[in-house]
CSV table of C-alpha atoms in Angstrom, one decimal:
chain,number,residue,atom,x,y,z
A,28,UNK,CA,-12.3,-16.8,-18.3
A,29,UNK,CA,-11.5,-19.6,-15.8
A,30,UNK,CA,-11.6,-22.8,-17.6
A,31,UNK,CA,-12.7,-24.9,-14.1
A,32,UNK,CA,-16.1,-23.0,-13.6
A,33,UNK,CA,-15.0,-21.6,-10.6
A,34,UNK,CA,-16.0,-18.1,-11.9
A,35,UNK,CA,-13.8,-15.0,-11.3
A,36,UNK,CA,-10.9,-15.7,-8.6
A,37,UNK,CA,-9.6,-12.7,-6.1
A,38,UNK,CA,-6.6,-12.9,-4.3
A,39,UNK,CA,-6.0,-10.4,-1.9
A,40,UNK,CA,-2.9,-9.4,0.0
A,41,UNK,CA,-4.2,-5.4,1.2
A,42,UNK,CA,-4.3,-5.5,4.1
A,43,UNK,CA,-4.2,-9.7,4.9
A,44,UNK,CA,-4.5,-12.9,2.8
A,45,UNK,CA,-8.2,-13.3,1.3
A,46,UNK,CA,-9.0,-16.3,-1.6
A,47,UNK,CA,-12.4,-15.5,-3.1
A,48,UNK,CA,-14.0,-17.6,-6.1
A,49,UNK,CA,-17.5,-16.4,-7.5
A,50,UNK,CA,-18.9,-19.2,-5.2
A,51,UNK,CA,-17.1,-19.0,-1.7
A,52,UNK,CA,-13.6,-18.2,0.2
A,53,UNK,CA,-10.8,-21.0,-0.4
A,54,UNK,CA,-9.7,-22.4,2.9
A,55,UNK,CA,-6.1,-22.6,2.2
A,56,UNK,CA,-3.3,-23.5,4.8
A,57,UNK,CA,-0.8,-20.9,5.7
A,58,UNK,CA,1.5,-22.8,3.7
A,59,UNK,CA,-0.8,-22.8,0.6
A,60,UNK,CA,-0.8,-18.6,1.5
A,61,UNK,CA,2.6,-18.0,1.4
A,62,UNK,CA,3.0,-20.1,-2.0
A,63,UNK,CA,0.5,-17.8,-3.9
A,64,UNK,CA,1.5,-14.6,-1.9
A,65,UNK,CA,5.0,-15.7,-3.2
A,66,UNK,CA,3.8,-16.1,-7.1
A,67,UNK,CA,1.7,-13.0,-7.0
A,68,UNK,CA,4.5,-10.9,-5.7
A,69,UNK,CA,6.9,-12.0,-8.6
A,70,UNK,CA,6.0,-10.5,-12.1
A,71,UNK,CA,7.1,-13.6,-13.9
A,72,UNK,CA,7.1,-17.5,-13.8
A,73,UNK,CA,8.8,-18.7,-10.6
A,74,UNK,CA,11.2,-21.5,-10.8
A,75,UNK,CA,10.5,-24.4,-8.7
A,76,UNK,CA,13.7,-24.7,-6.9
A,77,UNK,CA,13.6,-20.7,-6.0
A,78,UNK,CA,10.6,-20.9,-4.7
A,79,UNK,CA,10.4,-24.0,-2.4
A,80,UNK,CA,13.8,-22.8,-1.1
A,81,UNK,CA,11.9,-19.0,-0.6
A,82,UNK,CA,9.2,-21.3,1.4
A,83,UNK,CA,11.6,-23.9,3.1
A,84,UNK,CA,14.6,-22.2,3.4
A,85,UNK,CA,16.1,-24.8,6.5
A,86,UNK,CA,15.3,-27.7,4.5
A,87,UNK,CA,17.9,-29.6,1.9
A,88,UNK,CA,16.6,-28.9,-1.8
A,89,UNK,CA,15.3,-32.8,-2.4
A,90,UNK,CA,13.1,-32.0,1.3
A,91,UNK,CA,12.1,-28.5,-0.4
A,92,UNK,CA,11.1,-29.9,-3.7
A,93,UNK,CA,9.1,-33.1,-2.2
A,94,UNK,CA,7.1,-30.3,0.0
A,95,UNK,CA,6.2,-27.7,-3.2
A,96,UNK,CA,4.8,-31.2,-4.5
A,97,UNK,CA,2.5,-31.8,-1.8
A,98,UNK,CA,1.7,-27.8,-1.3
A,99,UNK,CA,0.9,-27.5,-4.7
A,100,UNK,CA,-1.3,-30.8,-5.1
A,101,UNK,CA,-3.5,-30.0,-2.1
A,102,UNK,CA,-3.7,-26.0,-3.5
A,103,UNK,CA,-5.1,-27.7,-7.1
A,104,UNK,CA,-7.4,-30.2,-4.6
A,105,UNK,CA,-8.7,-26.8,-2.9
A,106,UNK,CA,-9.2,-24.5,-5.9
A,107,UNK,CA,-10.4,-27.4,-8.2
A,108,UNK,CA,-6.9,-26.5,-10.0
A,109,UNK,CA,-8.5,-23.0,-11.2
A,110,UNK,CA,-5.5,-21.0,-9.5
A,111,UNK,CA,-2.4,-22.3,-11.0
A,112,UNK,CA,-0.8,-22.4,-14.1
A,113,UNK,CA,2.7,-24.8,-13.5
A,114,UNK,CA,5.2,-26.4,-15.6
A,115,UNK,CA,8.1,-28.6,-14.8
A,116,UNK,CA,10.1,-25.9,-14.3
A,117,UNK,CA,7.8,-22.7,-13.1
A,118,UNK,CA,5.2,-21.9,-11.7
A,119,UNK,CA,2.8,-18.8,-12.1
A,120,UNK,CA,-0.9,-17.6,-11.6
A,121,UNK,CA,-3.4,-18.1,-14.1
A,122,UNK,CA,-4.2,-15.6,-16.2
A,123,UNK,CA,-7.8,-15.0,-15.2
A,124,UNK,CA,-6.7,-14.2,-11.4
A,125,UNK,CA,-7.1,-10.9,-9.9
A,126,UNK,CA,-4.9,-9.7,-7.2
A,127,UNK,CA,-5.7,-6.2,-5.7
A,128,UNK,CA,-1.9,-5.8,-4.8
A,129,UNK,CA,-0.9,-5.6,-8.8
A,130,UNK,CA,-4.6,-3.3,-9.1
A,131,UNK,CA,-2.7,-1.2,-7.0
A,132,UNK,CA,0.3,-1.2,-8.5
A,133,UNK,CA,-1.5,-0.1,-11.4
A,134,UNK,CA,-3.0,2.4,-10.0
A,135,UNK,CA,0.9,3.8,-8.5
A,136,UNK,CA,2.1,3.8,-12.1
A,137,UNK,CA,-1.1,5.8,-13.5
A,138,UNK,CA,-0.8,8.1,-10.2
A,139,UNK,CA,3.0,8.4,-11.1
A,140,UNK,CA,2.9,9.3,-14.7
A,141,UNK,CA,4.8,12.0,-16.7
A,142,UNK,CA,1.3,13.9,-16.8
A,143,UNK,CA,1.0,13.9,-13.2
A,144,UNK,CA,-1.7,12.6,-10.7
A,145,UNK,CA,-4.5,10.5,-13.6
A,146,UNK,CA,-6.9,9.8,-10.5
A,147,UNK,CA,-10.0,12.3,-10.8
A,148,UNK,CA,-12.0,13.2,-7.7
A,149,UNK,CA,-14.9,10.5,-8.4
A,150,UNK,CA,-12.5,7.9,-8.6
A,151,UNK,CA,-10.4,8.9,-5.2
A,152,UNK,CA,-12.8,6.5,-3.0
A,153,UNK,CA,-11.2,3.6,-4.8
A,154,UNK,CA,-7.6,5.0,-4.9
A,155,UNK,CA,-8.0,5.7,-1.3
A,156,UNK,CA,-9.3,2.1,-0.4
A,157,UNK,CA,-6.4,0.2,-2.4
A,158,UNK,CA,-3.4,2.6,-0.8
A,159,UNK,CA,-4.2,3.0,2.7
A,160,UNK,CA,-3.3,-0.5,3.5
A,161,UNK,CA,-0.5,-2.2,4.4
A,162,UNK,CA,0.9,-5.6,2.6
A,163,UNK,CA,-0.2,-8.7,4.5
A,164,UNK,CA,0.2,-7.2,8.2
A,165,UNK,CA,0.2,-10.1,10.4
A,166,UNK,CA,2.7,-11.8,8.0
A,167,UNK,CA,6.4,-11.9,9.9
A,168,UNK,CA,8.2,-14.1,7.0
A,169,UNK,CA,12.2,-13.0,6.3
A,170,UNK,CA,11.6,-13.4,2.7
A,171,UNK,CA,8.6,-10.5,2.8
A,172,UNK,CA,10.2,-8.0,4.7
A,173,UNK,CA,11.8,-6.0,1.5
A,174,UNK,CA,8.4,-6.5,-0.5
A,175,UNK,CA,6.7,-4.8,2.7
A,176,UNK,CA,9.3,-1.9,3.3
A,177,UNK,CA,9.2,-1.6,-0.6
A,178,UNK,CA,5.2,-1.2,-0.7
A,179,UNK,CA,5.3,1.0,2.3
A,180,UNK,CA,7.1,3.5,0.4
A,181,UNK,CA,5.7,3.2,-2.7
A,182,UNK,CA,1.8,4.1,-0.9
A,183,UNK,CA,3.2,6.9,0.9
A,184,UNK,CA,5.1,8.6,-2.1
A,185,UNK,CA,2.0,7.9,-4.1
A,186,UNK,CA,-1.1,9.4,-1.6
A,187,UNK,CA,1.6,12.8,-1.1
A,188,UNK,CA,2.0,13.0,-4.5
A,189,UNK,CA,-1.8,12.7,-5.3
A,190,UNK,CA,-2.6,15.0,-2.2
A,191,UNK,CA,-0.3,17.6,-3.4
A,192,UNK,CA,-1.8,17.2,-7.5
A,193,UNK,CA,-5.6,17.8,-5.4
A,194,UNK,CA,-4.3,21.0,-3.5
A,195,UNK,CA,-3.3,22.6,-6.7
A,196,UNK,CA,-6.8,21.7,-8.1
A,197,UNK,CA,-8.5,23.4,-4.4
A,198,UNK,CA,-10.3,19.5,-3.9
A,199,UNK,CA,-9.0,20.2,-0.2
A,200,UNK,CA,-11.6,17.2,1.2
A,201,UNK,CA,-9.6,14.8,-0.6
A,202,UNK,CA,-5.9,16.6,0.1
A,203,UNK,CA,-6.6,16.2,3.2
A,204,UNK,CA,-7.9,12.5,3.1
A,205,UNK,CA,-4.9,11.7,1.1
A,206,UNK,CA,-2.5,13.5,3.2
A,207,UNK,CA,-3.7,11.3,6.6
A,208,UNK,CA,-3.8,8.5,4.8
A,209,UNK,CA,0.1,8.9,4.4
A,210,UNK,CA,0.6,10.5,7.8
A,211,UNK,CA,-1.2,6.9,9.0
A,212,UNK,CA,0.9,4.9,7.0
A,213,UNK,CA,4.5,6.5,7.8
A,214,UNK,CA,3.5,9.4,10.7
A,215,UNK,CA,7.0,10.7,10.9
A,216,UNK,CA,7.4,11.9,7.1
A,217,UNK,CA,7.2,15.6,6.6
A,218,UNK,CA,5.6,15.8,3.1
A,219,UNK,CA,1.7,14.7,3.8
A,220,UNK,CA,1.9,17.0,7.6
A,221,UNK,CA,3.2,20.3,5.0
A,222,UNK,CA,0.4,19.5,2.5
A,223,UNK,CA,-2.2,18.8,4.8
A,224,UNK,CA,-1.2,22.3,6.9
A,225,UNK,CA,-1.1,24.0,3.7
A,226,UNK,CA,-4.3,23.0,2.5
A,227,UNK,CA,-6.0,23.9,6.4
A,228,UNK,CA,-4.6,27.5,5.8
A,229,UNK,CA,-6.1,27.4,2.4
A,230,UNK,CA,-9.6,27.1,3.3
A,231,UNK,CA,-9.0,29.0,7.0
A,232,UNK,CA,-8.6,26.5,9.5
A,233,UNK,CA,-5.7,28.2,11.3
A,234,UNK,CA,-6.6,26.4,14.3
A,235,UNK,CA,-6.4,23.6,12.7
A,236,UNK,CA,-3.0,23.9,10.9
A,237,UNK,CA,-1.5,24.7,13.8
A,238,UNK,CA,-2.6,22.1,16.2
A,239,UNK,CA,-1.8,19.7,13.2
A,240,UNK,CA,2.1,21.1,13.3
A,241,UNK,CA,2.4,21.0,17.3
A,242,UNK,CA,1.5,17.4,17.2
A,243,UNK,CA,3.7,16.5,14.3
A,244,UNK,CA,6.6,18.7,16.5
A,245,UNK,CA,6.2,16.9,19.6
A,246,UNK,CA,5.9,13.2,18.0
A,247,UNK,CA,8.9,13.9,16.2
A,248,UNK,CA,11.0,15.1,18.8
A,249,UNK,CA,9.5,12.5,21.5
A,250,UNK,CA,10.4,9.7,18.5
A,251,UNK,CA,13.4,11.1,17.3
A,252,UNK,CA,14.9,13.7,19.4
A,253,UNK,CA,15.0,16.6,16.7
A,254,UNK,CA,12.8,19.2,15.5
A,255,UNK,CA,10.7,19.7,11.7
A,256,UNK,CA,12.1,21.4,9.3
A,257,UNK,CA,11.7,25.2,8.8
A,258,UNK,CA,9.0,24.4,5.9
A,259,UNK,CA,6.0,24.5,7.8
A,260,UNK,CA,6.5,27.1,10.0
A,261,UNK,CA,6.9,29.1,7.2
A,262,UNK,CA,3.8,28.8,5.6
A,263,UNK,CA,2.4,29.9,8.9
A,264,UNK,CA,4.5,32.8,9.6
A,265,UNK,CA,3.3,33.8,6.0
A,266,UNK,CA,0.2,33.2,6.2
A,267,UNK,CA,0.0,35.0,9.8
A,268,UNK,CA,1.8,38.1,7.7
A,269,UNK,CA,-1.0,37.9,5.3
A,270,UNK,CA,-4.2,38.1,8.0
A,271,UNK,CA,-1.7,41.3,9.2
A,272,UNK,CA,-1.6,42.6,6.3
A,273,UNK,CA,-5.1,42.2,5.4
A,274,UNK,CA,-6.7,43.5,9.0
A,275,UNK,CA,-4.2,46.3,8.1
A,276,UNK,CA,-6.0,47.7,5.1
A,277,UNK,CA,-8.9,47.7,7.2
C-alpha cells in the first residue's frame, strides 16, 4: 500500500515512458524519466554515485551528485514522495510500484520454464499486449542501448517459443498471432516465418504459406544478400508430396 495516498503507482516503459497514480499522470521532466527508467531497469538498490554518473556521464562526480539532489527533490515534489524509497547511499523504487517491464519479465520466466510455455489460450491477449512492444522507443540514451538489444531478444525468443508450444496444441489463431508478433519485432529471424508457415499448411492455407515464404526470401536477400535456410522449403516440398499422394489414392 502506498503510504502517501496516492493510491496504486504504474510506471510504464513498453512501448514509452508513462507515470500513472490512481488520481492522474505525473508530469515528470525527461530527466526525472531517465532516473526512474534507470532504477526500474536495475533489480537492486542503485548507488548514488553509479547512477548520477549513468545520468551525467560528461559532468565531474561533485557536478553529478549536486544534480541527482535536485532531480530527486523535484521527483518527491511531483509524486508527493510516493515513488521513491532512498538512502544515503542507494536508491530504489518503492515497494508498492508496478512497472509493466518487470510484469513482463515475469511473464518471460513463466513462458520460459522447465515445463514449457505456462500461458493458456485465455490468457494470450495479455501475453501478447506486454511482448509485442519495444523498450522505451523514442529513448536514444548510450547507457540503454544493451537493456534494449537485451529486451529485443528476450520478446522474440519468448513469442517463438510460445507460438511453437500453441502449434503443438493446434491453437493455430494464436501461433500465428505470436509468430507476427516476433516477425514485427525482428523480421529477419527464421524461427516465427517456419512456425507461422508450418501452422498455414496445418489448417490448408497453402496460398498462404507460400506467399508468407516468398516475402521472407526476397526481404532477406534484398537486406542481406543471401537466401533462407532449406527448413521451410521443406515443409512445403512435403507437404506438396502429401496433397500428391493423397489425390493419388483417389
Amino acid at each position: 500500500m502506498n503510504p502517501t495516498g496516492l493510491g496504486i503507482v504504474h510506471i510504464s516503459l513498453l512501448p514509452g515512458f508513462v507515470c500513472r497514480t490512481d488520481q492522474r499522470i505525473a508530469d515528470l521532466s525527461d530527466i526525472q524519466q531517465r532516473l526512474v527508467a534507470a532504477l526500474v531497469l536495475s533489480d537492486r538498490p542503485v548507488r548514488r554515485g553509479d547512477l548520477a554518473a549513468r545520468l551525467w556521464p560528461d559532468a565531474p562526480p561533485a557536478r553529478a551528485g549536486a544534480r541527482l539532489r535536485q532531480t530527486l527533490w523535484r521527483l518527491n515534489q511531483a509524486t508527493a514522495g510516493g515513488l521513491l524509497r532512498a538512502s544515503h547511499t542507494t536508491i530504489t523504487l518503492a515497494d508498492h510500484v508496478e512497472v509493466d517491464y518487470r510484469t513482463a519479465a515475469a511473464l518471460i520466466s513463466t513462458a520460459s520454464g522447465a515445463g514449457g510455455a505456462q500461458v493458456s489460450g485465455d490468457r494470450l491477449p495479455h501475453a501478447w499486449s506486454v511482448l509485442r512492444h519495444p523498450l522505451l522507443t523514442d529513448w536514444d540514451d548510450d547507457w540503454l542501448v544493451p537493456f534494449q538489444e537485451k529486451w529485443k531478444l528476450q520478446r522474440v525468443q519468448t513469442l517463438e517459443h510460445l507460438a511453437e508450444k500453441f502449434l503443438q496444441r493446434r491453437q493455430h489463431s494464436a501461433v500465428l498471432e505470436l509468430a507476427d508478433a516476433a516477425t514485427q519485432a525482428d523480421p529477419l529471424r527464421e524461427g516465427p516465418r517456419r512456425i507461422a508457415v508450418q501452422s498455414c499448411l496445418c489448417v490448408g492455407e497453402v496460398a498462404d504459406a507460400h506467399r508468407r515464404y516468398r516475402r521472407y526470401r526476397e526481404l532477406l536477400f534484398s537486406e542481406l544478400g543471401v537466401a533462407p535456410s532449406g527448413a521451410i522449403p521443406q515443409l512445403l516440398r512435403q507437404d506438396r508430396e502429401r496433397q500428391l499422394a493423397l489425390t493419388a489414392e483417389y
